Amino acid sequence: EKWKLELKLKNTGTIGDFRGYLVFSFLNKGKSQSYQIIKPIDASIVGPIASSPKSILFGSMQPGETAQQLVSLNIDKGSNNHFEILSVDNTDPNHIQAKVLSQDLGKDVLITMNAPSEEGIFEGRIIITVQLDKLYKLYVTYLGCVVENQN
């Protein structure tokens, strides 16, 4: 069985606001089931900051603030299982690095994203192995983001 968490974003500007939505889906015996996140994500791409020039910023973060920016994924699957991080695949430079903190399902799952390059168009995926009832891999795909310097 494969659990897949997919992040789809529509970028409304190279640096600016965009909205996205999340689909939590898994394949069970050939049948795909999906859970769409109720609350869309509102975020802003404000460009690189001094403390981490490869960071992509979400939300109201200001230049000079901490490089760790958290995106809340409000997953409600009606379960008390925990997301427990086992490994993060960051061996491929084209992959976006991520860190998932242990949370209850139905609560926020916090993900830190870093771009593989300081600016430009990139696509990547986060592969996170999590412990649910059994071992699964959680795939997070980030699509179509454009980052440019503010200068």
CSV table of C-alpha atoms in Angstrom, one decimal:
chain,number,residue,atom,x,y,z
A,1,GLU,CA,0.0,0.0,0.0
A,2,LYS,CA,1.2,3.5,-0.8
A,3,TRP,CA,0.3,6.6,1.0
A,4,LYS,CA,0.6,9.8,-1.0
A,5,LEU,CA,0.4,13.4,0.2
A,6,GLU,CA,0.3,15.7,-2.8
A,7,LEU,CA,0.7,19.5,-2.6
A,8,LYS,CA,-0.7,21.3,-5.7
A,9,LEU,CA,-0.1,25.0,-5.9
A,10,LYS,CA,-1.1,27.6,-8.4
A,11,ASN,CA,1.4,30.4,-8.6
A,12,THR,CA,-0.1,33.8,-9.3
A,13,GLY,CA,3.3,35.6,-9.6
A,14,THR,CA,7.0,35.0,-9.5
A,15,ILE,CA,7.0,36.7,-6.2
A,16,GLY,CA,3.6,37.1,-4.6
A,17,ASP,CA,0.6,35.4,-3.3
A,18,PHE,CA,-0.7,32.0,-4.4
A,19,ARG,CA,-3.3,29.5,-3.2
A,20,GLY,CA,-3.1,25.8,-3.2
A,21,TYR,CA,-4.9,22.7,-1.9
A,22,LEU,CA,-3.9,19.4,-0.5
A,23,VAL,CA,-5.0,15.9,-1.5
A,24,PHE,CA,-4.3,13.1,0.9
A,25,SER,CA,-4.7,9.9,-1.1
A,26,PHE,CA,-3.6,6.3,-0.7
A,27,LEU,CA,-3.8,3.2,-2.9
A,28,ASN,CA,-5.4,0.2,-1.3
A,29,LYS,CA,-5.7,-3.0,-3.3
A,30,GLY,CA,-5.8,-1.1,-6.5
A,31,LYS,CA,-8.5,1.3,-5.4
A,32,SER,CA,-7.5,4.9,-4.9
A,33,GLN,CA,-9.1,6.9,-2.1
A,34,SER,CA,-8.5,10.6,-1.6
A,35,TYR,CA,-9.1,13.1,1.1
A,36,GLN,CA,-9.1,16.7,0.1
A,37,ILE,CA,-8.0,19.2,2.7
A,38,ILE,CA,-10.9,21.4,3.7
A,39,LYS,CA,-8.9,24.6,4.2
A,40,PRO,CA,-6.9,25.9,1.2
A,41,ILE,CA,-3.4,27.1,1.8
A,42,ASP,CA,-2.8,30.8,1.4
A,43,ALA,CA,0.8,31.7,1.2
A,44,SER,CA,3.2,34.2,-0.2
A,45,ILE,CA,6.5,33.8,-2.0
A,46,VAL,CA,8.6,36.7,-0.7
A,47,GLY,CA,12.0,35.6,-2.1
A,48,PRO,CA,15.2,34.4,-0.5
A,49,ILE,CA,16.3,35.8,2.9
A,50,ALA,CA,19.8,36.4,4.3
A,51,SER,CA,19.7,33.7,6.9
A,52,SER,CA,18.9,31.0,4.3
A,53,PRO,CA,19.2,32.2,0.7
A,54,LYS,CA,17.8,28.9,-0.6
A,55,SER,CA,14.6,29.1,1.5
A,56,ILE,CA,11.2,29.6,0.0
A,57,LEU,CA,9.0,31.5,2.4
A,58,PHE,CA,5.4,30.8,3.1
A,59,GLY,CA,3.0,33.0,4.9
A,60,SER,CA,3.8,36.3,6.6
A,61,MET,CA,7.5,35.6,7.3
A,62,GLN,CA,9.7,38.7,7.0
A,63,PRO,CA,13.3,38.9,5.8
A,64,GLY,CA,15.8,38.1,8.6
A,65,GLU,CA,13.4,35.9,10.5
A,66,THR,CA,14.1,32.2,11.1
A,67,ALA,CA,14.6,30.2,8.0
A,68,GLN,CA,12.3,27.4,9.2
A,69,GLN,CA,8.9,28.2,7.9
A,70,LEU,CA,6.1,25.8,8.7
A,71,VAL,CA,3.2,24.9,6.5
A,72,SER,CA,0.3,23.4,8.4
A,73,LEU,CA,-1.4,20.5,6.7
A,74,ASN,CA,-4.7,20.0,8.4
A,75,ILE,CA,-5.2,16.3,7.8
A,76,ASP,CA,-8.3,14.8,9.4
A,77,LYS,CA,-8.6,11.1,8.6
A,78,GLY,CA,-10.6,10.3,11.7
A,79,SER,CA,-7.7,8.4,13.2
A,80,ASN,CA,-5.5,8.6,16.3
A,81,ASN,CA,-2.4,7.3,14.5
A,82,HIS,CA,0.8,9.3,14.7
A,83,PHE,CA,3.1,10.6,11.9
A,84,GLU,CA,6.5,9.5,13.1
A,85,ILE,CA,9.4,10.5,10.9
A,86,LEU,CA,11.8,7.6,10.1
A,87,SER,CA,13.8,9.1,7.2
A,88,VAL,CA,13.9,11.9,4.7
A,89,ASP,CA,15.3,11.4,1.2
A,90,ASN,CA,17.6,14.3,0.5
A,91,THR,CA,20.2,12.5,-1.5
A,92,ASP,CA,18.9,13.8,-4.8
A,93,PRO,CA,19.7,17.5,-5.2
A,94,ASN,CA,16.5,17.9,-7.2
A,95,HIS,CA,14.4,16.8,-4.3
A,96,ILE,CA,13.1,19.3,-1.8
A,97,GLN,CA,14.2,18.6,1.7
A,98,ALA,CA,11.6,18.2,4.3
A,99,LYS,CA,11.1,17.6,7.9
A,100,VAL,CA,7.9,16.3,9.4
A,101,LEU,CA,7.3,16.6,13.1
A,102,SER,CA,5.4,13.9,14.9
A,103,GLN,CA,1.8,14.9,15.2
A,104,ASP,CA,-1.6,13.4,15.7
A,105,LEU,CA,-3.6,12.8,12.6
A,106,GLY,CA,-6.2,15.5,12.5
A,107,LYS,CA,-3.7,18.0,14.0
A,108,ASP,CA,-1.2,20.0,12.1
A,109,VAL,CA,1.6,18.3,10.3
A,110,LEU,CA,4.6,20.7,10.0
A,111,ILE,CA,6.8,20.6,7.0
A,112,THR,CA,9.9,22.6,6.3
A,113,MET,CA,10.7,23.1,2.6
A,114,ASN,CA,14.0,24.3,1.1
A,115,ALA,CA,14.5,25.0,-2.6
A,116,PRO,CA,17.3,23.2,-4.4
A,117,SER,CA,18.4,26.4,-5.9
A,118,GLU,CA,18.4,30.0,-4.8
A,119,GLU,CA,16.2,31.2,-7.7
A,120,GLY,CA,14.4,29.9,-10.7
A,121,ILE,CA,11.8,27.4,-11.5
A,122,PHE,CA,12.0,24.1,-9.7
A,123,GLU,CA,10.0,21.0,-9.2
A,124,GLY,CA,10.7,18.4,-6.6
A,125,ARG,CA,9.3,15.8,-4.3
A,126,ILE,CA,9.7,15.0,-0.7
A,127,ILE,CA,9.9,11.3,0.2
A,128,ILE,CA,9.2,10.7,3.8
A,129,THR,CA,8.9,7.3,5.4
A,130,VAL,CA,6.4,7.3,8.2
A,131,GLN,CA,5.1,4.7,10.6
A,132,LEU,CA,1.3,4.3,10.5
A,133,ASP,CA,-0.2,0.9,11.1
A,134,LYS,CA,2.7,-0.5,9.0
A,135,LEU,CA,5.6,1.1,7.2
A,136,TYR,CA,4.5,3.4,4.4
A,137,LYS,CA,6.2,6.1,2.3
A,138,LEU,CA,4.6,9.5,2.3
A,139,TYR,CA,5.2,11.4,-0.9
A,140,VAL,CA,4.9,15.1,-0.9
A,141,THR,CA,5.1,16.8,-4.4
A,142,TYR,CA,5.6,20.5,-4.8
A,143,LEU,CA,4.7,21.8,-8.3
A,144,GLY,CA,5.3,24.9,-10.3
A,145,CYS,CA,7.0,27.4,-7.9
A,146,VAL,CA,9.0,30.2,-9.3
A,147,VAL,CA,11.5,32.1,-7.1
A,148,GLU,CA,13.3,35.3,-8.0
A,149,ASN,CA,15.5,37.7,-6.2
A,150,GLN,CA,13.8,40.9,-5.0
A,151,ASN,CA,16.7,43.0,-6.2
